[in-house]
mmCIF file of C-alpha atoms in Angstrom:
data_model
loop_
_atom_site.group_PDB
_atom_site.id
_atom_site.type_symbol
_atom_site.label_atom_id
_atom_site.label_comp_id
_atom_site.label_asym_id
_atom_site.label_seq_id
_atom_site.Cartn_x
_atom_site.Cartn_y
_atom_site.Cartn_z
ATOM 1 C CA UNK A 1344 -1.758 53.984 1.536
ATOM 2 C CA UNK A 1345 -3.195 56.449 4.037
ATOM 3 C CA UNK A 1346 -3.613 56.589 7.797
ATOM 4 C CA UNK A 1347 -7.293 55.852 7.243
ATOM 5 C CA UNK A 1348 -6.439 52.570 5.500
ATOM 6 C CA UNK A 1349 -3.931 51.694 8.205
ATOM 7 C CA UNK A 1350 -6.475 52.435 10.910
ATOM 8 C CA UNK A 1351 -9.058 50.220 9.193
ATOM 9 C CA UNK A 1352 -6.639 47.295 9.141
ATOM 10 C CA UNK A 1353 -5.580 47.933 12.724
ATOM 11 C CA UNK A 1354 -9.147 48.119 13.972
ATOM 12 C CA UNK A 1355 -10.056 44.870 12.243
ATOM 13 C CA UNK A 1356 -7.155 43.083 13.908
ATOM 14 C CA UNK A 1357 -7.845 44.699 17.291
ATOM 15 C CA UNK A 1358 -11.520 43.730 17.173
ATOM 16 C CA UNK A 1359 -10.644 40.149 16.288
ATOM 17 C CA UNK A 1360 -8.025 39.961 19.035
ATOM 18 C CA UNK A 1361 -10.079 41.500 21.843
ATOM 19 C CA UNK A 1362 -13.578 40.279 20.961
ATOM 20 C CA UNK A 1363 -12.924 36.848 19.438
ATOM 21 C CA UNK A 1364 -9.424 35.426 19.849
ATOM 22 C CA UNK A 1365 -8.540 36.255 23.454
ATOM 23 C CA UNK A 1366 -12.056 35.506 24.742
ATOM 24 C CA UNK A 1367 -11.908 32.086 23.033
ATOM 25 C CA UNK A 1368 -8.904 31.137 25.156
ATOM 26 C CA UNK A 1369 -9.635 33.038 28.355
ATOM 27 C CA UNK A 1370 -13.037 31.402 28.817
ATOM 28 C CA UNK A 1371 -12.169 27.747 28.271
ATOM 29 C CA UNK A 1372 -8.481 26.865 28.643
ATOM 30 C CA UNK A 1373 -7.660 26.862 32.386
ATOM 31 C CA UNK A 1374 -7.911 23.394 33.905
ATOM 32 C CA UNK A 1375 -9.288 24.165 37.345
ATOM 33 C CA UNK A 1376 -9.221 20.512 38.407
ATOM 34 C CA UNK A 1377 -5.605 19.580 37.673
ATOM 35 C CA UNK A 1378 -3.811 22.809 36.760
ATOM 36 C CA UNK A 1379 -2.290 23.863 33.481
ATOM 37 C CA UNK A 1380 -4.291 24.213 30.313
ATOM 38 C CA UNK A 1381 -6.793 22.230 28.319
ATOM 39 C CA UNK A 1382 -5.604 22.626 24.737
ATOM 40 C CA UNK A 1383 -7.764 20.392 22.533
ATOM 41 C CA UNK A 1384 -10.944 21.917 21.078
ATOM 42 C CA UNK A 1385 -13.102 20.892 18.148
ATOM 43 C CA UNK A 1386 -14.493 23.123 15.405
ATOM 44 C CA UNK A 1387 -17.227 24.391 17.741
ATOM 45 C CA UNK A 1388 -14.762 25.250 20.504
ATOM 46 C CA UNK A 1389 -15.799 22.289 22.645
ATOM 47 C CA UNK A 1390 -13.276 20.249 24.626
ATOM 48 C CA UNK A 1391 -12.451 17.284 22.373
ATOM 49 C CA UNK A 1392 -11.282 15.181 25.304
ATOM 50 C CA UNK A 1393 -7.696 14.189 24.441
ATOM 51 C CA UNK A 1394 -5.988 13.149 27.643
ATOM 52 C CA UNK A 1395 -2.671 14.940 27.201
ATOM 53 C CA UNK A 1396 -0.822 18.076 28.146
ATOM 54 C CA UNK A 1397 2.185 18.557 25.905
ATOM 55 C CA UNK A 1398 5.188 20.687 26.794
ATOM 56 C CA UNK A 1399 4.806 22.572 23.536
ATOM 57 C CA UNK A 1400 1.141 23.479 24.113
ATOM 58 C CA UNK A 1401 1.617 24.409 27.772
ATOM 59 C CA UNK A 1402 4.667 26.609 27.152
ATOM 60 C CA UNK A 1403 3.230 28.278 24.077
ATOM 61 C CA UNK A 1404 0.072 29.079 26.021
ATOM 62 C CA UNK A 1405 2.089 30.611 28.865
ATOM 63 C CA UNK A 1406 3.924 32.749 26.324
ATOM 64 C CA UNK A 1407 0.642 33.826 24.734
ATOM 65 C CA UNK A 1408 -0.968 34.991 27.957
ATOM 66 C CA UNK A 1409 2.182 36.610 29.348
ATOM 67 C CA UNK A 1410 3.006 38.460 26.131
ATOM 68 C CA UNK A 1411 -0.568 39.666 25.616
ATOM 69 C CA UNK A 1412 -0.621 40.929 29.214
ATOM 70 C CA UNK A 1413 2.723 42.647 28.653
ATOM 71 C CA UNK A 1414 1.273 44.314 25.546
ATOM 72 C CA UNK A 1415 -1.582 45.776 27.604
ATOM 73 C CA UNK A 1416 -4.467 43.375 27.076
ATOM 74 C CA UNK A 1417 -6.689 41.531 29.530
ATOM 75 C CA UNK A 1418 -6.840 43.929 32.507
ATOM 76 C CA UNK A 1419 -4.700 41.588 34.603
ATOM 77 C CA UNK A 1420 -6.632 38.396 33.875
ATOM 78 C CA UNK A 1421 -4.019 37.224 31.384
ATOM 79 C CA UNK A 1422 -1.263 37.538 34.001
ATOM 80 C CA UNK A 1423 -3.288 35.303 36.313
ATOM 81 C CA UNK A 1424 -3.836 32.838 33.491
ATOM 82 C CA UNK A 1425 -0.104 32.776 32.710
ATOM 83 C CA UNK A 1426 0.693 32.188 36.388
ATOM 84 C CA UNK A 1427 -1.771 29.291 36.416
ATOM 85 C CA UNK A 1428 0.230 27.666 33.616
ATOM 86 C CA UNK A 1429 3.634 28.353 35.181
ATOM 87 C CA UNK A 1430 2.491 26.678 38.408
ATOM 88 C CA UNK A 1431 1.646 23.502 36.498
ATOM 89 C CA UNK A 1432 4.780 23.614 34.342
ATOM 90 C CA UNK A 1433 7.088 23.808 37.356
ATOM 91 C CA UNK A 1434 5.128 21.532 39.694
ATOM 92 C CA UNK A 1435 4.213 18.732 37.270
ATOM 93 C CA UNK A 1436 6.460 18.867 34.190
ATOM 94 C CA UNK A 1437 9.866 19.688 35.698
ATOM 95 C CA UNK A 1438 12.169 16.675 36.141
ATOM 96 C CA UNK A 1439 13.534 17.029 39.671
ATOM 97 C CA UNK A 1440 16.107 14.274 39.141
ATOM 98 C CA UNK A 1441 17.678 15.144 35.781
ATOM 99 C CA UNK A 1442 16.430 18.652 35.148
ATOM 100 C CA UNK A 1443 14.517 19.961 32.174
ATOM 101 C CA UNK A 1444 10.856 19.551 31.300
ATOM 102 C CA UNK A 1445 9.119 16.326 30.291
ATOM 103 C CA UNK A 1446 7.637 16.190 26.812
ATOM 104 C CA UNK A 1447 4.149 15.022 27.756
ATOM 105 C CA UNK A 1448 1.858 14.438 30.727
ATOM 106 C CA UNK A 1449 -1.773 13.413 30.869
ATOM 107 C CA UNK A 1450 -4.374 15.841 32.153
ATOM 108 C CA UNK A 1451 -3.795 14.814 35.754
ATOM 109 C CA UNK A 1452 -0.089 15.598 35.446
ATOM 110 C CA UNK A 1453 1.197 12.019 35.242
ATOM 111 C CA UNK A 1454 4.186 11.719 32.910
ATOM 112 C CA UNK A 1455 3.409 10.033 29.583
ATOM 113 C CA UNK A 1456 6.675 10.839 27.746
ATOM 114 C CA UNK A 1457 9.816 11.715 29.696
ATOM 115 C CA UNK A 1458 12.041 12.585 26.721
ATOM 116 C CA UNK A 1459 13.955 15.848 26.625
ATOM 117 C CA UNK A 1460 13.344 17.499 23.255
ATOM 118 C CA UNK A 1461 15.260 20.729 22.631
ATOM 119 C CA UNK A 1462 12.392 22.159 20.590
ATOM 120 C CA UNK A 1463 10.195 21.996 23.692
ATOM 121 C CA UNK A 1464 12.941 23.198 26.039
ATOM 122 C CA UNK A 1465 13.420 26.253 23.820
ATOM 123 C CA UNK A 1466 9.783 27.218 24.302
ATOM 124 C CA UNK A 1467 10.196 26.786 28.047
ATOM 125 C CA UNK A 1468 12.992 29.372 27.990
ATOM 126 C CA UNK A 1469 10.904 31.629 25.745
ATOM 127 C CA UNK A 1470 7.711 31.545 27.768
ATOM 128 C CA UNK A 1471 9.316 31.703 31.200
ATOM 129 C CA UNK A 1472 11.481 34.688 30.267
ATOM 130 C CA UNK A 1473 8.441 36.432 28.811
ATOM 131 C CA UNK A 1474 6.483 35.599 31.950
ATOM 132 C CA UNK A 1475 9.029 37.314 34.211
ATOM 133 C CA UNK A 1476 9.180 40.329 31.903
ATOM 134 C CA UNK A 1477 5.379 40.544 31.990
ATOM 135 C CA UNK A 1478 4.719 39.901 35.687
ATOM 136 C CA UNK A 1479 7.968 40.309 37.624
ATOM 137 C CA UNK A 1480 7.623 36.793 39.071
ATOM 138 C CA UNK A 1481 11.258 35.647 39.488
ATOM 139 C CA UNK A 1482 10.399 31.964 39.024
ATOM 140 C CA UNK A 1483 10.206 32.455 35.287
ATOM 141 C CA UNK A 1484 13.768 33.668 34.887
ATOM 142 C CA UNK A 1485 15.023 31.147 37.456
ATOM 143 C CA UNK A 1486 13.750 28.166 35.482
ATOM 144 C CA UNK A 1487 14.567 29.696 32.095
ATOM 145 C CA UNK A 1488 18.187 29.982 33.227
ATOM 146 C CA UNK A 1489 18.160 26.407 34.513
ATOM 147 C CA UNK A 1490 17.040 25.126 31.108
ATOM 148 C CA UNK A 1491 19.556 27.327 29.311
ATOM 149 C CA UNK A 1492 22.369 25.910 31.455
ATOM 150 C CA UNK A 1493 21.217 22.335 30.783
ATOM 151 C CA UNK A 1494 21.252 22.960 27.034
ATOM 152 C CA UNK A 1495 24.819 24.250 27.197
ATOM 153 C CA UNK A 1496 25.900 21.261 29.293
ATOM 154 C CA UNK A 1497 24.193 18.415 27.474
ATOM 155 C CA UNK A 1498 23.034 19.447 23.999
ATOM 156 C CA UNK A 1499 25.661 21.855 22.661
ATOM 157 C CA UNK A 1500 27.828 20.437 19.857
ATOM 158 C CA UNK A 1501 31.333 21.632 20.689
ATOM 159 C CA UNK A 1502 32.722 20.174 17.447
ATOM 160 C CA UNK A 1503 30.497 21.593 14.701
ATOM 161 C CA UNK A 1504 28.442 24.146 16.611
ATOM 162 C CA UNK A 1505 24.753 24.359 17.270
ATOM 163 C CA UNK A 1506 22.646 21.975 19.308
ATOM 164 C CA UNK A 1507 21.653 18.341 19.086
ATOM 165 C CA UNK A 1508 17.932 18.039 19.639
ATOM 166 C CA UNK A 1509 16.643 14.600 20.693
ATOM 167 C CA UNK A 1510 17.486 13.214 24.132
ATOM 168 C CA UNK A 1511 16.347 10.600 26.602
ATOM 169 C CA UNK A 1512 15.202 11.638 30.065
ATOM 170 C CA UNK A 1513 18.772 11.617 31.439
ATOM 171 C CA UNK A 1514 20.037 13.791 28.559
ATOM 172 C CA UNK A 1515 21.773 10.977 26.704
ATOM 173 C CA UNK A 1516 21.554 11.530 22.969
ATOM 174 C CA UNK A 1517 19.025 9.417 21.090
ATOM 175 C CA UNK A 1518 19.959 7.195 18.178
ATOM 176 C CA UNK A 1519 20.112 8.026 14.444
ATOM 177 C CA UNK A 1520 17.402 8.099 11.808
ATOM 178 C CA UNK A 1521 13.831 8.661 12.966
ATOM 179 C CA UNK A 1522 15.030 8.932 16.584
ATOM 180 C CA UNK A 1523 16.635 12.192 15.437
ATOM 181 C CA UNK A 1524 19.901 12.005 17.330
ATOM 182 C CA UNK A 1525 22.051 12.466 14.242
ATOM 183 C CA UNK A 1526 20.267 15.530 12.846
ATOM 184 C CA UNK A 1527 19.922 19.254 13.472
ATOM 185 C CA UNK A 1528 17.065 21.423 12.233
ATOM 186 C CA UNK A 1529 16.238 24.957 11.194
ATOM 187 C CA UNK A 1530 13.106 24.770 13.312
ATOM 188 C CA UNK A 1531 14.817 24.159 16.653
ATOM 189 C CA UNK A 1532 17.627 26.656 16.060
ATOM 190 C CA UNK A 1533 15.248 29.383 14.927
ATOM 191 C CA UNK A 1534 13.233 28.929 18.106
ATOM 192 C CA UNK A 1535 16.413 28.907 20.181
ATOM 193 C CA UNK A 1536 17.122 32.316 18.653
ATOM 194 C CA UNK A 1537 13.752 33.681 19.796
ATOM 195 C CA UNK A 1538 14.170 32.027 23.210
ATOM 196 C CA UNK A 1539 17.672 33.409 23.784
ATOM 197 C CA UNK A 1540 16.481 36.842 22.618
ATOM 198 C CA UNK A 1541 13.816 37.005 25.306
ATOM 199 C CA UNK A 1542 16.118 35.431 27.900
ATOM 200 C CA UNK A 1543 18.760 38.088 27.252
ATOM 201 C CA UNK A 1544 16.130 40.831 27.294
ATOM 202 C CA UNK A 1545 15.030 39.552 30.701
ATOM 203 C CA UNK A 1546 18.407 38.773 32.304
ATOM 204 C CA UNK A 1547 20.851 41.166 30.635
ATOM 205 C CA UNK A 1548 23.569 38.558 31.208
ATOM 206 C CA UNK A 1549 26.536 38.530 28.834
ATOM 207 C CA UNK A 1550 26.480 34.727 28.504
ATOM 208 C CA UNK A 1551 22.934 34.897 27.157
ATOM 209 C CA UNK A 1552 23.957 37.617 24.724
ATOM 210 C CA UNK A 1553 26.929 35.574 23.476
ATOM 211 C CA UNK A 1554 24.891 32.445 22.927
ATOM 212 C CA UNK A 1555 22.206 34.438 21.122
ATOM 213 C CA UNK A 1556 24.833 35.867 18.790
ATOM 214 C CA UNK A 1557 26.252 32.374 18.200
ATOM 215 C CA UNK A 1558 22.840 31.060 17.126
ATOM 216 C CA UNK A 1559 22.303 34.051 14.828
ATOM 217 C CA UNK A 1560 25.699 33.501 13.200
ATOM 218 C CA UNK A 1561 24.907 29.827 12.746
ATOM 219 C CA UNK A 1562 21.520 30.529 11.198
ATOM 220 C CA UNK A 1563 22.838 33.029 8.670
ATOM 221 C CA UNK A 1564 26.089 31.156 8.045
ATOM 222 C CA UNK A 1565 25.027 27.505 7.922
ATOM 223 C CA UNK A 1566 21.277 26.996 8.036
ATOM 224 C CA UNK A 1567 19.831 29.496 5.562
ATOM 225 C CA UNK A 1568 20.502 28.699 1.896
ATOM 226 C CA UNK A 1569 23.772 30.321 0.787
ATOM 227 C CA UNK A 1570 22.280 31.630 -2.473
ATOM 228 C CA UNK A 1571 18.583 32.225 -1.828
ATOM 229 C CA UNK A 1572 18.696 33.019 1.886
ATOM 230 C CA UNK A 1573 15.805 30.610 2.479
ATOM 231 C CA UNK A 1574 15.525 28.064 5.259
ATOM 232 C CA UNK A 1575 16.901 24.545 4.800
ATOM 233 C CA UNK A 1576 14.939 22.181 7.083
ATOM 234 C CA UNK A 1577 17.361 19.426 8.187
ATOM 235 C CA UNK A 1578 21.105 18.826 8.454
ATOM 236 C CA UNK A 1579 23.581 16.186 9.550
ATOM 237 C CA UNK A 1580 25.670 16.979 12.614
ATOM 238 C CA UNK A 1581 28.406 18.579 10.471
ATOM 239 C CA UNK A 1582 25.873 20.866 8.720
ATOM 240 C CA UNK A 1583 25.723 18.996 5.449
ATOM 241 C CA UNK A 1584 22.149 19.139 4.131
ATOM 242 C CA UNK A 1585 20.216 16.002 5.118
ATOM 243 C CA UNK A 1586 17.048 14.591 3.537
ATOM 244 C CA UNK A 1587 14.061 15.787 5.513
ATOM 245 C CA UNK A 1588 12.633 12.813 7.373
ATOM 246 C CA UNK A 1589 9.879 12.341 9.929
ATOM 247 C CA UNK A 1590 11.064 11.971 13.527
ATOM 248 C CA UNK A 1591 9.465 9.692 16.112
ATOM 249 C CA UNK A 1592 8.541 12.844 18.038
ATOM 250 C CA UNK A 1593 6.753 14.870 15.395
ATOM 251 C CA UNK A 1594 6.230 18.583 14.921
ATOM 252 C CA UNK A 1595 5.763 20.698 11.828
ATOM 253 C CA UNK A 1596 5.641 17.671 9.557
ATOM 254 C CA UNK A 1597 4.033 17.519 6.147
ATOM 255 C CA UNK A 1598 0.606 15.975 6.560
ATOM 256 C CA UNK A 1599 0.534 13.792 3.428
ATOM 257 C CA UNK A 1600 3.788 11.860 3.769
ATOM 258 C CA UNK A 1601 3.498 8.079 3.844
ATOM 259 C CA UNK A 1602 7.079 6.807 3.586
ATOM 260 C CA UNK A 1603 8.684 9.068 6.197
ATOM 261 C CA UNK A 1604 10.623 11.150 3.668
ATOM 262 C CA UNK A 1605 9.283 14.455 2.429
ATOM 263 C CA UNK A 1606 8.831 15.119 -1.276
ATOM 264 C CA UNK A 1607 11.848 16.933 -2.748
ATOM 265 C CA UNK A 1608 13.470 16.272 0.630
ATOM 266 C CA UNK A 1609 16.624 18.276 -0.068
ATOM 267 C CA UNK A 1610 14.996 21.159 -1.962
ATOM 268 C CA UNK A 1611 12.031 22.513 -0.057
ATOM 269 C CA UNK A 1612 11.557 25.616 2.027
ATOM 270 C CA UNK A 1613 8.632 27.005 4.013
ATOM 271 C CA UNK A 1614 7.449 30.506 3.138
ATOM 272 C CA UNK A 1615 6.057 30.911 6.640
ATOM 273 C CA UNK A 1616 9.315 29.876 8.275
ATOM 274 C CA UNK A 1617 11.264 32.286 6.100
ATOM 275 C CA UNK A 1618 9.075 35.226 7.104
ATOM 276 C CA UNK A 1619 9.159 34.138 10.755
ATOM 277 C CA UNK A 1620 12.945 33.832 10.673
ATOM 278 C CA UNK A 1621 13.294 37.332 9.236
ATOM 279 C CA UNK A 1622 11.127 39.117 11.772
ATOM 280 C CA UNK A 1623 12.563 37.124 14.691
ATOM 281 C CA UNK A 1624 16.070 38.022 13.525
ATOM 282 C CA UNK A 1625 15.065 41.668 13.264
ATOM 283 C CA UNK A 1626 13.679 41.553 16.807
ATOM 284 C CA UNK A 1627 16.852 39.874 18.093
ATOM 285 C CA UNK A 1628 18.944 42.618 16.495
ATOM 286 C CA UNK A 1629 16.778 45.220 18.199
ATOM 287 C CA UNK A 1630 17.323 43.607 21.623
ATOM 288 C CA UNK A 1631 21.067 43.333 20.872
ATOM 289 C CA UNK A 1632 21.064 46.986 19.723
ATOM 290 C CA UNK A 1633 22.633 45.876 16.447
ATOM 291 C CA UNK A 1634 21.749 47.952 13.347
ATOM 292 C CA UNK A 1635 19.584 45.897 10.954
ATOM 293 C CA UNK A 1636 21.719 47.099 8.063
ATOM 294 C CA UNK A 1637 24.400 44.728 9.385
ATOM 295 C CA UNK A 1638 22.189 41.822 8.284
ATOM 296 C CA UNK A 1639 20.329 43.494 5.437
ATOM 297 C CA UNK A 1640 20.821 40.737 2.849
ATOM 298 C CA UNK A 1641 19.939 38.023 5.387
ATOM 299 C CA UNK A 1642 16.670 39.837 6.060
ATOM 300 C CA UNK A 1643 15.893 40.767 2.485
ATOM 301 C CA UNK A 1644 16.472 37.406 0.793
ATOM 302 C CA UNK A 1645 13.938 35.248 2.679
ATOM 303 C CA UNK A 1646 11.334 38.018 2.663
ATOM 304 C CA UNK A 1647 11.809 38.671 -1.042
ATOM 305 C CA UNK A 1648 11.570 34.944 -1.790
ATOM 306 C CA UNK A 1649 8.329 34.669 0.164
ATOM 307 C CA UNK A 1650 6.950 37.732 -1.605
ATOM 308 C CA UNK A 1651 7.908 36.485 -5.066
ATOM 309 C CA UNK A 1652 6.844 32.852 -4.781
ATOM 310 C CA UNK A 1653 4.728 32.392 -1.664
ATOM 311 C CA UNK A 1654 1.964 34.994 -1.999
ATOM 312 C CA UNK A 1655 -1.228 33.873 -3.717
ATOM 313 C CA UNK A 1656 -2.270 36.977 -5.620
ATOM 314 C CA UNK A 1657 -5.398 35.294 -6.981
ATOM 315 C CA UNK A 1658 -7.014 34.050 -3.748
ATOM 316 C CA UNK A 1659 -4.966 35.772 -1.069
ATOM 317 C CA UNK A 1660 -2.880 34.252 1.666
ATOM 318 C CA UNK A 1661 0.449 32.451 1.479
ATOM 319 C CA UNK A 1662 1.245 28.968 0.184
ATOM 320 C CA UNK A 1663 2.825 26.286 2.360
ATOM 321 C CA UNK A 1664 6.155 25.570 0.690
ATOM 322 C CA UNK A 1665 8.202 25.248 -2.473
ATOM 323 C CA UNK A 1666 11.711 24.926 -3.807
ATOM 324 C CA UNK A 1667 14.528 27.340 -3.064
ATOM 325 C CA UNK A 1668 14.591 28.214 -6.765
ATOM 326 C CA UNK A 1669 10.913 29.110 -6.895
ATOM 327 C CA UNK A 1670 8.728 26.103 -7.866
ATOM 328 C CA UNK A 1671 5.710 25.942 -5.533
ATOM 329 C CA UNK A 1672 5.055 22.423 -4.186
ATOM 330 C CA UNK A 1673 2.087 22.985 -1.887
ATOM 331 C CA UNK A 1674 -0.585 25.617 -2.541
ATOM 332 C CA UNK A 1675 -2.741 24.939 0.482
ATOM 333 C CA UNK A 1676 -2.994 27.431 3.334
ATOM 334 C CA UNK A 1677 -1.883 26.690 6.913
ATOM 335 C CA UNK A 1678 -2.892 28.932 9.796
ATOM 336 C CA UNK A 1679 0.561 29.515 11.275
ATOM 337 C CA UNK A 1680 2.147 30.529 7.989
ATOM 338 C CA UNK A 1681 -0.502 33.205 7.458
ATOM 339 C CA UNK A 1682 0.110 34.448 11.015
ATOM 340 C CA UNK A 1683 3.877 34.739 10.624
ATOM 341 C CA UNK A 1684 3.621 36.247 7.157
ATOM 342 C CA UNK A 1685 1.500 39.142 8.438
ATOM 343 C CA UNK A 1686 4.284 40.186 10.829
ATOM 344 C CA UNK A 1687 7.070 39.542 8.324
ATOM 345 C CA UNK A 1688 5.456 41.561 5.551
ATOM 346 C CA UNK A 1689 4.843 44.539 7.812
ATOM 347 C CA UNK A 1690 8.455 44.429 8.973
ATOM 348 C CA UNK A 1691 9.596 44.191 5.351
ATOM 349 C CA UNK A 1692 7.538 47.232 4.417
ATOM 350 C CA UNK A 1693 8.841 49.200 7.405
ATOM 351 C CA UNK A 1694 12.422 48.202 6.626
ATOM 352 C CA UNK A 1695 12.581 48.385 2.834
ATOM 353 C CA UNK A 1696 9.703 50.708 1.907
ATOM 354 C CA UNK A 1697 8.669 48.598 -1.109
ATOM 355 C CA UNK A 1698 4.936 49.055 -1.736
ATOM 356 C CA UNK A 1699 4.685 45.462 -2.999
ATOM 357 C CA UNK A 1700 5.168 44.254 0.568
ATOM 358 C CA UNK A 1701 2.171 46.320 1.653
ATOM 359 C CA UNK A 1702 0.055 44.925 -1.180
ATOM 360 C CA UNK A 1703 1.108 41.417 -0.168
ATOM 361 C CA UNK A 1704 0.210 42.198 3.444
ATOM 362 C CA UNK A 1705 -3.264 43.277 2.345
ATOM 363 C CA UNK A 1706 -3.666 40.032 0.363
ATOM 364 C CA UNK A 1707 -2.790 37.898 3.392
ATOM 365 C CA UNK A 1708 -4.779 40.103 5.786
ATOM 366 C CA UNK A 1709 -7.932 39.745 3.719
ATOM 367 C CA UNK A 1710 -7.557 35.981 3.373
ATOM 368 C CA UNK A 1711 -7.127 35.615 7.120
ATOM 369 C CA UNK A 1712 -10.018 37.862 8.090
ATOM 370 C CA UNK A 1713 -12.422 36.649 5.389
ATOM 371 C CA UNK A 1714 -11.510 32.957 5.221
ATOM 372 C CA UNK A 1715 -9.201 31.650 7.904
ATOM 373 C CA UNK A 1716 -10.856 33.055 11.019
ATOM 374 C CA UNK A 1717 -13.776 30.977 12.229
ATOM 375 C CA UNK A 1718 -15.590 34.094 13.425
ATOM 376 C CA UNK A 1719 -18.562 32.440 15.190
ATOM 377 C CA UNK A 1720 -16.100 30.501 17.390
ATOM 378 C CA UNK A 1721 -13.176 32.945 17.536
ATOM 379 C CA UNK A 1722 -10.095 30.938 16.480
ATOM 380 C CA UNK A 1723 -8.591 30.124 13.057
ATOM 381 C CA UNK A 1724 -9.116 27.084 10.867
ATOM 382 C CA UNK A 1725 -5.894 25.032 10.869
ATOM 383 C CA UNK A 1726 -5.662 24.060 7.184
ATOM 384 C CA UNK A 1727 -7.533 25.229 4.104
ATOM 385 C CA UNK A 1728 -7.585 24.687 0.379
ATOM 386 C CA UNK A 1729 -5.980 27.320 -1.772
ATOM 387 C CA UNK A 1730 -9.401 28.890 -2.237
ATOM 388 C CA UNK A 1731 -10.120 29.006 1.503
ATOM 389 C CA UNK A 1732 -12.277 25.944 2.222
ATOM 390 C CA UNK A 1733 -11.431 24.212 5.530
ATOM 391 C CA UNK A 1734 -9.672 20.845 5.197
ATOM 392 C CA UNK A 1735 -9.025 20.308 8.897
ATOM 393 C CA UNK A 1736 -11.634 21.702 11.254
ATOM 394 C CA UNK A 1737 -10.337 21.482 14.850
ATOM 395 C CA UNK A 1738 -9.687 24.762 16.617
ATOM 396 C CA UNK A 1739 -6.813 23.500 18.768
ATOM 397 C CA UNK A 1740 -4.584 20.590 19.690
ATOM 398 C CA UNK A 1741 -0.960 20.203 20.810
ATOM 399 C CA UNK A 1742 0.375 21.603 17.530
ATOM 400 C CA UNK A 1743 -2.354 24.117 16.769
ATOM 401 C CA UNK A 1744 -2.499 26.429 19.744
ATOM 402 C CA UNK A 1745 -2.866 30.159 20.475
ATOM 403 C CA UNK A 1746 0.823 31.083 20.099
ATOM 404 C CA UNK A 1747 0.855 31.945 16.383
ATOM 405 C CA UNK A 1748 -2.561 33.547 16.128
ATOM 406 C CA UNK A 1749 -2.498 35.780 19.206
ATOM 407 C CA UNK A 1750 1.150 36.748 18.673
ATOM 408 C CA UNK A 1751 0.379 37.670 15.077
ATOM 409 C CA UNK A 1752 -2.404 40.027 16.113
ATOM 410 C CA UNK A 1753 -0.402 41.646 18.930
ATOM 411 C CA UNK A 1754 2.722 42.110 16.802
ATOM 412 C CA UNK A 1755 0.882 43.237 13.661
ATOM 413 C CA UNK A 1756 -1.003 45.897 15.624
ATOM 414 C CA UNK A 1757 2.325 47.211 16.970
ATOM 415 C CA UNK A 1758 3.684 47.503 13.441
ATOM 416 C CA UNK A 1759 0.570 49.172 12.087
ATOM 417 C CA UNK A 1760 0.912 51.700 14.928
ATOM 418 C CA UNK A 1761 4.495 52.353 13.804
ATOM 419 C CA UNK A 1762 3.317 52.904 10.240
ATOM 420 C CA UNK A 1763 0.584 55.298 11.352
ATOM 421 C CA UNK A 1764 3.062 57.280 13.431
ATOM 422 C CA UNK A 1765 5.393 57.470 10.443
ATOM 423 C CA UNK A 1766 2.675 58.453 8.008
#
């Protein structure tokens, strides 16, 4: 590997980010009539007309525009776009009676679903903290702290640790089973880690630091597999492994399930989640000024597992998921897993110096650039066959938004710059 090779990869990502990806979103997403963002686009980039604005899509979009502005892109336009989203989030999605953000409104801002879902609240903390860091607008930190305080008051499990996740509007815990009130997940706690990281970076408050460290300790001590270091998706309240079921409020769910229980429900792990967990943990340690060597095995195990079992050396890219022991269950290619794997593999190469991580990065990079990016439109296909033929063709909806793709480009470019400086 030479600086010339690194520069070629960097330039390819930079061109995609600045000439395709950011223009896709900057030219079509702001809802000038009602505020907030339009987030549903078909394969041609046309508004597909769904009458909804979800908390997850609005907050992830705010994060995308704020973080890209903070990284130096957009000449100020991205800060304005982020502010446009924050105005809507606070004015139309904040619950003035009970606090917290509603799960769903329609395009006009009328509440469709008033539940309080910790997964969504975590992204509110994440995006609002990032927004204040990027723009200096104090409203971001103000509301991020409000949500943080609500989570400590209503959702924290003082018996077994961690956070319950599914609540009614007034923060009463929902029932068991598909309502989700009796379960805890890797997904929500991993995103609480990234949210608390950015909150602490923004506020510098010791309480935010302590709660970040608590979530990290929980992730490495309870949630990641004790032998393989890979992510376990769902748990009972006392952190016994629970069969992975589909909740009434769905995110990140396997697309082919019919009976509400995932195949191999107690032995499956996501390669993309494992890479995302590792690089988010590494970033949290950087903000905490904690040496990564302190968590070396917790970083190495999930990255090594993804490298060994998740990379498709024949066609490029990364598979969806498999067992903790190594059997691959799903060889299709999802957009977000490719995005997170790019960052994770670069961090692994920077941290461990193993050339195999760089070769794996190149394999995923080429699959993304040659197959997964819909270049004439500018965004990524959501789901492809192993060989790279689109299965789903929409460019965006509430669960397929700009957060993974733009963040992947911004963060990967930063890491390629580090590698070039080191070379």
